[in-house]
């Protein structure tokens, strides 16, 4: 269903343990070591220049997805745009703020008079595994800048490109070399198997990040000190992330072959942690057919009304379970 199952890498556990004597309040802004590690990683992984980049650790990325509209002062009468098929928390967060949600992938369908304050993009996408090309992201950023809206790019699957290379909103080909109005949200949950630690961060427009920091300080949205230390270790080590990516690559190959062999069509799924599948029938029929074989998948309708004929299969299962799924589908 999507929760990491492989062990937390030893280098990260050691850093957490070494920082466990933490009687004082941690820094909401992150320790200098963590801020430097985030900036260095964003520069490497997103192709972003570090000059002028705002960075801030978050308690996993879900909390920021859910609270970003509120933290930015978005409220009733404002519009938040979310992808047509999307991780549900974008909509939840807009509703928590009392804003109006518009579900679309095409900004031309948003009326010229509507008060759009925030546009969410998610590439690689959950649940579809779709990668948005740089030119598409650039258009979104240009459109938002013209209207003074913020683009929040949820990039928590960025390191997991398979048949397409994901691009960050912070890369110069998208941002035009300026961080104005753009925020990229990242997470160590999947890259480093740290979902249980709650370790994420945001990078982008320094003025927006400063505003977030100010509110979050007062709201007590602080990453615990031992987790901050663990994040430094995780961000400075690419080896464990490469090993984890190879595990997912192998599972993806087995599952793609197994589901295709059983008559499923795989759509998008060019990156990220999911296979987006259809049998051309209502998703609950597919969920039911698979459940009878002891295979649990997520129904497409969870992610948007246009996804009613799809199911989402996560690559986050042990090799043993993945092999069992392949075996059951082969016998189906
Ligand atoms: C698209 C997307 N964004 C954000 C999250 C939240 O991840 P976390 O809070 O573990 O960083 C998830 C989790 O599955 C996700 O799929």
CSV table of C-alpha atoms and ligand atoms in Angstrom, one decimal:
chain,number,residue,atom,x,y,z
A,1,UNK,CA,0.0,0.0,0.0
A,2,UNK,CA,3.0,2.4,0.2
A,3,UNK,CA,4.8,2.3,3.5
A,4,UNK,CA,8.5,1.5,3.4
A,5,UNK,CA,9.4,-2.0,4.6
A,6,UNK,CA,13.2,-2.2,4.3
A,7,UNK,CA,15.5,-1.4,7.3
A,8,UNK,CA,16.6,2.1,8.2
A,9,UNK,CA,20.2,2.3,7.0
A,10,UNK,CA,22.7,1.8,9.8
A,11,UNK,CA,24.5,5.1,9.2
A,12,UNK,CA,21.2,6.9,9.9
A,13,UNK,CA,20.3,4.9,13.0
A,14,UNK,CA,23.8,5.6,14.4
A,15,UNK,CA,23.4,9.3,13.9
A,16,UNK,CA,20.0,9.2,15.6
A,17,UNK,CA,21.4,7.3,18.5
A,18,UNK,CA,24.4,9.6,18.8
A,19,UNK,CA,22.1,12.6,19.1
A,20,UNK,CA,19.7,11.1,21.6
A,21,UNK,CA,21.0,13.2,24.5
A,22,UNK,CA,18.9,16.2,23.5
A,23,UNK,CA,17.4,18.1,26.5
A,24,UNK,CA,17.1,21.5,24.9
A,25,UNK,CA,14.5,22.8,22.4
A,26,UNK,CA,15.6,22.1,18.8
A,27,UNK,CA,15.9,24.9,16.2
A,28,UNK,CA,12.8,25.2,14.0
A,29,UNK,CA,15.0,26.5,11.2
A,30,UNK,CA,17.2,23.4,11.5
A,31,UNK,CA,20.8,23.1,12.8
A,32,UNK,CA,23.4,24.8,10.6
A,33,UNK,CA,24.6,21.3,9.7
A,34,UNK,CA,21.2,20.3,8.6
A,35,UNK,CA,20.6,23.5,6.6
A,36,UNK,CA,23.9,23.0,4.8
A,37,UNK,CA,23.1,19.3,4.1
A,38,UNK,CA,19.7,20.2,2.7
A,39,UNK,CA,21.1,23.0,0.5
A,40,UNK,CA,23.9,20.7,-0.8
A,41,UNK,CA,21.5,17.9,-1.6
A,42,UNK,CA,19.0,20.2,-3.3
A,43,UNK,CA,21.9,21.6,-5.4
A,44,UNK,CA,22.9,18.0,-6.4
A,45,UNK,CA,19.6,16.3,-6.8
A,46,UNK,CA,17.5,19.3,-8.2
A,47,UNK,CA,20.2,21.1,-10.2
A,48,UNK,CA,19.4,24.2,-8.2
A,49,UNK,CA,22.0,26.9,-7.5
A,50,UNK,CA,22.4,27.3,-3.8
A,51,UNK,CA,22.6,31.2,-3.8
A,52,UNK,CA,19.5,32.7,-2.3
A,53,UNK,CA,17.7,29.4,-1.7
A,54,UNK,CA,15.5,29.2,1.3
A,55,UNK,CA,15.5,25.8,3.2
A,56,UNK,CA,13.5,24.5,6.1
A,57,UNK,CA,13.1,21.0,7.7
A,58,UNK,CA,9.6,19.7,8.1
A,59,UNK,CA,8.0,16.9,10.2
A,60,UNK,CA,7.8,14.7,7.2
A,61,UNK,CA,6.3,16.3,4.1
A,62,UNK,CA,2.6,15.4,4.7
A,63,UNK,CA,2.2,17.9,7.4
A,64,UNK,CA,3.4,20.7,5.1
A,65,UNK,CA,1.2,19.5,2.3
A,66,UNK,CA,-1.7,19.7,4.7
A,67,UNK,CA,-0.8,23.0,6.4
A,68,UNK,CA,0.8,25.0,3.6
A,69,UNK,CA,-2.4,26.8,2.5
A,70,UNK,CA,-3.1,27.8,6.1
A,71,UNK,CA,0.6,28.8,6.8
A,72,UNK,CA,0.5,31.0,3.7
A,73,UNK,CA,-2.6,32.8,4.9
A,74,UNK,CA,-4.8,31.3,2.2
A,75,UNK,CA,-8.5,31.1,3.2
A,76,UNK,CA,-12.1,31.4,2.2
A,77,UNK,CA,-12.5,33.0,-1.3
A,78,UNK,CA,-9.1,31.8,-2.4
A,79,UNK,CA,-8.5,29.0,-4.9
A,80,UNK,CA,-6.0,26.2,-4.6
A,81,UNK,CA,-5.4,24.2,-7.8
A,82,UNK,CA,-4.6,20.4,-7.4
A,83,UNK,CA,-3.8,17.8,-10.0
A,84,UNK,CA,-6.9,16.0,-11.4
A,85,UNK,CA,-5.7,12.7,-10.0
A,86,UNK,CA,-3.8,13.3,-6.9
A,87,UNK,CA,-2.5,12.4,-3.4
A,88,UNK,CA,-5.6,13.4,-1.3
A,89,UNK,CA,-3.8,15.7,1.2
A,90,UNK,CA,-3.5,18.6,-1.3
A,91,UNK,CA,-7.3,18.8,-1.2
A,92,UNK,CA,-7.5,18.2,2.5
A,93,UNK,CA,-5.0,21.0,3.2
A,94,UNK,CA,-7.0,23.5,1.0
A,95,UNK,CA,-10.2,22.5,2.9
A,96,UNK,CA,-8.5,22.9,6.3
A,97,UNK,CA,-7.8,26.5,5.2
A,98,UNK,CA,-11.3,27.0,4.0
A,99,UNK,CA,-10.2,27.6,0.4
A,100,UNK,CA,-11.9,26.4,-2.8
A,101,UNK,CA,-10.3,23.5,-4.6
A,102,UNK,CA,-10.0,23.3,-8.4
A,103,UNK,CA,-8.9,19.9,-9.7
A,104,UNK,CA,-7.2,20.2,-13.1
A,105,UNK,CA,-4.0,19.5,-15.0
A,106,UNK,CA,-4.6,22.4,-17.4
A,107,UNK,CA,-4.5,25.9,-16.0
A,108,UNK,CA,-6.3,27.2,-19.1
A,109,UNK,CA,-9.4,25.7,-17.6
A,110,UNK,CA,-9.1,27.9,-14.5
A,111,UNK,CA,-11.2,31.0,-15.1
A,112,UNK,CA,-9.3,34.4,-15.5
A,113,UNK,CA,-11.2,36.0,-12.6
A,114,UNK,CA,-10.6,33.2,-10.0
A,115,UNK,CA,-8.4,34.1,-7.1
A,116,UNK,CA,-5.8,31.4,-7.4
A,117,UNK,CA,-3.2,31.6,-4.6
A,118,UNK,CA,-1.6,28.2,-4.8
A,119,UNK,CA,-0.9,25.6,-7.5
A,120,UNK,CA,0.2,22.1,-6.5
A,121,UNK,CA,2.2,19.9,-8.9
A,122,UNK,CA,3.5,16.5,-8.2
A,123,UNK,CA,6.1,14.9,-10.4
A,124,UNK,CA,6.8,12.0,-10.3
A,125,UNK,CA,3.1,11.7,-9.4
A,126,UNK,CA,1.3,9.7,-6.7
A,127,UNK,CA,-0.6,7.6,-7.8
A,128,UNK,CA,0.1,7.7,-11.5
A,129,UNK,CA,3.9,7.7,-11.6
A,130,UNK,CA,3.6,10.3,-14.3
A,131,UNK,CA,6.6,12.7,-14.9
A,132,UNK,CA,5.8,16.2,-16.0
A,133,UNK,CA,8.3,17.5,-18.6
A,134,UNK,CA,10.3,20.7,-17.8
A,135,UNK,CA,8.4,22.7,-20.4
A,136,UNK,CA,5.1,21.9,-18.7
A,137,UNK,CA,6.4,22.8,-15.3
A,138,UNK,CA,7.8,26.0,-16.8
A,139,UNK,CA,4.4,27.0,-18.1
A,140,UNK,CA,2.9,26.4,-14.7
A,141,UNK,CA,5.5,28.6,-13.0
A,142,UNK,CA,5.1,31.4,-15.6
A,143,UNK,CA,1.3,31.3,-15.3
A,144,UNK,CA,1.5,31.4,-11.5
A,145,UNK,CA,4.1,34.2,-11.4
A,146,UNK,CA,1.9,36.4,-13.7
A,147,UNK,CA,-0.9,36.0,-11.1
A,148,UNK,CA,1.2,36.3,-7.9
A,149,UNK,CA,0.3,32.6,-7.0
A,150,UNK,CA,2.7,30.2,-5.4
A,151,UNK,CA,3.7,26.9,-7.1
A,152,UNK,CA,4.2,24.1,-4.6
A,153,UNK,CA,5.9,21.2,-6.2
A,154,UNK,CA,5.7,18.0,-4.3
A,155,UNK,CA,8.9,16.2,-5.3
A,156,UNK,CA,9.1,13.4,-2.7
A,157,UNK,CA,9.6,10.8,-5.5
A,158,UNK,CA,12.2,12.8,-7.5
A,159,UNK,CA,15.1,10.4,-6.9
A,160,UNK,CA,13.0,7.5,-8.3
A,161,UNK,CA,13.1,8.0,-12.1
A,162,UNK,CA,12.8,4.7,-14.1
A,163,UNK,CA,12.0,5.3,-17.8
A,164,UNK,CA,11.9,9.1,-17.5
A,165,UNK,CA,14.1,11.6,-15.7
A,166,UNK,CA,12.1,13.7,-13.3
A,167,UNK,CA,12.8,17.5,-13.2
A,168,UNK,CA,12.6,19.7,-10.1
A,169,UNK,CA,10.8,23.0,-10.1
A,170,UNK,CA,14.1,24.4,-8.7
A,171,UNK,CA,16.1,23.5,-11.8
A,172,UNK,CA,17.0,26.6,-14.0
A,173,UNK,CA,15.1,25.2,-17.0
A,174,UNK,CA,11.9,25.4,-14.9
A,175,UNK,CA,12.6,28.3,-12.5
A,176,UNK,CA,14.5,30.4,-15.0
A,177,UNK,CA,17.2,30.8,-12.4
A,178,UNK,CA,14.9,32.6,-9.9
A,179,UNK,CA,13.1,31.0,-6.9
A,180,UNK,CA,10.4,33.6,-7.0
A,181,UNK,CA,7.1,32.0,-6.0
A,182,UNK,CA,8.3,28.4,-6.1
A,183,UNK,CA,8.6,25.9,-3.3
A,184,UNK,CA,9.8,22.3,-3.6
A,185,UNK,CA,8.7,19.8,-1.0
A,186,UNK,CA,11.0,16.8,-0.3
A,187,UNK,CA,10.9,13.8,1.9
A,188,UNK,CA,13.3,11.2,3.2
A,189,UNK,CA,10.5,8.7,3.9
A,190,UNK,CA,11.0,6.8,0.7
A,191,UNK,CA,14.6,7.7,-0.3
A,192,UNK,CA,16.0,6.6,3.0
A,193,UNK,CA,13.2,4.4,4.6
A,194,UNK,CA,12.6,7.1,7.2
A,195,UNK,CA,8.8,7.3,7.2
A,196,UNK,CA,8.8,6.5,10.9
A,197,UNK,CA,11.2,9.3,11.7
A,198,UNK,CA,9.1,12.0,10.0
A,199,UNK,CA,11.8,13.7,8.0
A,200,UNK,CA,11.1,16.2,5.2
A,201,UNK,CA,12.1,19.6,4.1
A,202,UNK,CA,11.1,22.5,1.8
A,203,UNK,CA,13.3,24.5,-0.4
A,204,UNK,CA,12.7,27.5,-2.7
A,205,UNK,CA,11.6,31.2,-2.5
A,206,UNK,CA,13.6,32.6,0.5
A,207,UNK,CA,10.8,35.1,1.4
A,208,UNK,CA,8.1,32.4,1.4
A,209,UNK,CA,10.4,30.1,3.4
A,210,UNK,CA,11.1,32.9,5.9
A,211,UNK,CA,7.4,33.4,6.4
A,212,UNK,CA,6.8,29.7,6.9
A,213,UNK,CA,9.6,29.7,9.5
A,214,UNK,CA,8.1,32.6,11.4
A,215,UNK,CA,4.7,30.9,11.7
A,216,UNK,CA,6.0,27.4,12.3
A,217,UNK,CA,8.2,28.7,15.2
A,218,UNK,CA,5.2,30.0,17.0
A,219,UNK,CA,3.1,27.0,16.1
A,220,UNK,CA,5.6,24.5,17.5
A,221,UNK,CA,6.2,22.7,14.1
A,222,UNK,CA,9.7,21.7,15.0
A,223,UNK,CA,11.7,18.6,13.8
A,224,UNK,CA,13.1,16.8,16.9
A,225,UNK,CA,16.9,17.3,17.4
A,226,UNK,CA,17.8,13.6,17.0
A,227,UNK,CA,15.8,13.4,13.8
A,228,UNK,CA,17.6,16.5,12.5
A,229,UNK,CA,20.9,14.7,13.1
A,230,UNK,CA,19.7,11.6,11.4
A,231,UNK,CA,18.6,13.7,8.4
A,232,UNK,CA,22.2,15.1,8.0
A,233,UNK,CA,23.5,11.6,7.9
A,234,UNK,CA,20.9,10.5,5.4
A,235,UNK,CA,21.4,13.5,3.1
A,236,UNK,CA,25.2,13.1,3.1
A,237,UNK,CA,25.0,9.5,2.1
A,238,UNK,CA,24.0,8.5,-1.4
A,239,UNK,CA,25.0,4.9,-1.1
A,240,UNK,CA,22.1,3.7,0.9
A,241,UNK,CA,19.7,5.6,-1.4
A,242,UNK,CA,21.2,4.0,-4.5
A,243,UNK,CA,20.8,0.5,-2.9
A,244,UNK,CA,17.2,1.2,-2.0
A,245,UNK,CA,16.5,2.5,-5.5
A,246,UNK,CA,17.9,-0.8,-6.9
A,247,UNK,CA,15.6,-2.8,-4.6
A,248,UNK,CA,12.6,-0.8,-5.9
A,249,UNK,CA,13.8,-1.2,-9.5
A,250,UNK,CA,13.9,-5.0,-9.2
A,251,UNK,CA,10.5,-5.1,-7.5
A,252,UNK,CA,9.1,-2.9,-10.2
A,253,UNK,CA,10.4,-5.2,-13.0
A,254,UNK,CA,8.8,-8.3,-11.3
A,255,UNK,CA,5.5,-6.6,-10.7
A,256,UNK,CA,5.3,-5.0,-14.1
A,257,UNK,CA,5.8,-8.4,-15.8
A,258,UNK,CA,3.4,-10.1,-13.4
A,259,UNK,CA,0.5,-7.6,-13.9
A,260,UNK,CA,1.0,-7.3,-17.6
A,261,UNK,CA,1.1,-11.1,-17.9
A,262,UNK,CA,-2.3,-11.2,-16.1
A,263,UNK,CA,-3.9,-8.8,-18.6
A,264,UNK,CA,-3.4,-5.5,-16.9
A,265,UNK,CA,-2.4,-2.3,-18.8
A,266,UNK,CA,0.2,-0.2,-17.1
A,267,UNK,CA,-0.2,3.6,-17.7
A,268,UNK,CA,2.4,6.3,-16.9
A,269,UNK,CA,4.4,4.7,-14.0
A,270,UNK,CA,7.6,6.0,-15.5
A,271,UNK,CA,8.9,7.1,-12.1
A,272,UNK,CA,8.1,6.9,-8.4
A,273,UNK,CA,6.9,4.1,-6.2
A,274,UNK,CA,3.7,2.9,-7.9
A,275,UNK,CA,2.3,1.1,-10.9
A,276,UNK,CA,-0.9,2.6,-12.2
A,277,UNK,CA,-2.9,-0.2,-13.7
A,278,UNK,CA,-6.2,-0.8,-15.4
A,279,UNK,CA,-8.2,-3.7,-16.7
A,280,UNK,CA,-10.8,-1.4,-18.3
A,281,UNK,CA,-13.4,-2.0,-15.6
A,282,UNK,CA,-14.6,-0.3,-12.4
A,283,UNK,CA,-11.7,-0.2,-10.0
A,284,UNK,CA,-13.7,-2.0,-7.2
A,285,UNK,CA,-14.1,-5.0,-9.5
A,286,UNK,CA,-10.3,-5.0,-9.9
A,287,UNK,CA,-9.7,-4.5,-6.2
A,288,UNK,CA,-12.1,-7.4,-5.5
A,289,UNK,CA,-10.5,-9.7,-8.1
A,290,UNK,CA,-7.1,-9.1,-6.6
A,291,UNK,CA,-8.3,-9.4,-3.0
A,292,UNK,CA,-9.6,-12.9,-3.8
A,293,UNK,CA,-6.0,-13.7,-4.6
A,294,UNK,CA,-4.7,-12.1,-1.4
A,295,UNK,CA,-3.4,-9.0,-3.1
A,296,UNK,CA,-4.2,-5.6,-1.7
A,297,UNK,CA,-4.2,-2.6,-3.9
A,298,UNK,CA,-5.5,1.0,-3.7
A,299,UNK,CA,-8.7,1.9,-5.6
A,300,UNK,CA,-8.2,4.7,-8.2
A,301,UNK,CA,-11.3,6.6,-7.0
A,302,UNK,CA,-9.3,7.5,-3.8
A,303,UNK,CA,-7.3,9.8,-5.9
A,304,UNK,CA,-9.9,11.6,-8.1
A,305,UNK,CA,-13.2,11.1,-9.8
A,306,UNK,CA,-11.6,10.5,-13.2
A,307,UNK,CA,-9.6,7.5,-11.9
A,308,UNK,CA,-12.5,5.1,-11.5
A,309,UNK,CA,-11.1,2.4,-13.7
A,310,UNK,CA,-7.6,2.3,-12.2
A,311,UNK,CA,-5.8,0.7,-9.2
A,312,UNK,CA,-2.5,1.7,-7.6
A,313,UNK,CA,0.1,-1.0,-6.8
A,314,UNK,CA,2.9,0.1,-4.5
A,315,UNK,CA,6.5,-1.2,-4.9
A,316,UNK,CA,6.9,-1.1,-1.1
A,317,UNK,CA,6.6,-4.8,-0.4
A,318,UNK,CA,9.3,-7.2,0.6
A,319,UNK,CA,11.0,-9.3,-2.1
A,320,UNK,CA,9.2,-12.3,-0.6
A,321,UNK,CA,5.8,-10.7,-0.9
A,322,UNK,CA,6.5,-9.4,-4.4
A,323,UNK,CA,7.5,-12.9,-5.5
A,324,UNK,CA,4.3,-14.3,-3.9
A,325,UNK,CA,2.2,-11.7,-5.9
A,326,UNK,CA,3.9,-12.8,-9.1
A,327,UNK,CA,3.2,-16.4,-8.3
A,328,UNK,CA,-0.5,-15.8,-7.6
A,329,UNK,CA,-1.0,-13.7,-10.7
A,330,UNK,CA,0.7,-16.4,-12.8
A,331,UNK,CA,-1.8,-19.0,-11.5
A,332,UNK,CA,-4.8,-16.6,-12.0
B,1,LIG,C1,2.8,12.5,-3.2
B,1,LIG,C2,3.1,12.4,-1.7
B,1,LIG,N1,3.4,13.5,-1.0
B,1,LIG,C3,3.7,13.5,0.3
B,1,LIG,C4,3.7,12.3,1.0
B,1,LIG,C5,4.0,12.3,2.4
B,1,LIG,O1,5.2,11.7,2.8
B,1,LIG,P1,5.9,11.9,4.1
B,1,LIG,O2,5.0,12.7,5.0
B,1,LIG,O3,6.2,10.6,4.7
B,1,LIG,O4,7.1,12.8,3.8
B,1,LIG,C6,3.4,11.1,0.3
B,1,LIG,C7,3.3,9.8,1.0
B,1,LIG,O5,3.1,8.8,0.6
B,1,LIG,C8,3.1,11.2,-1.1
B,1,LIG,O6,2.8,10.1,-1.8
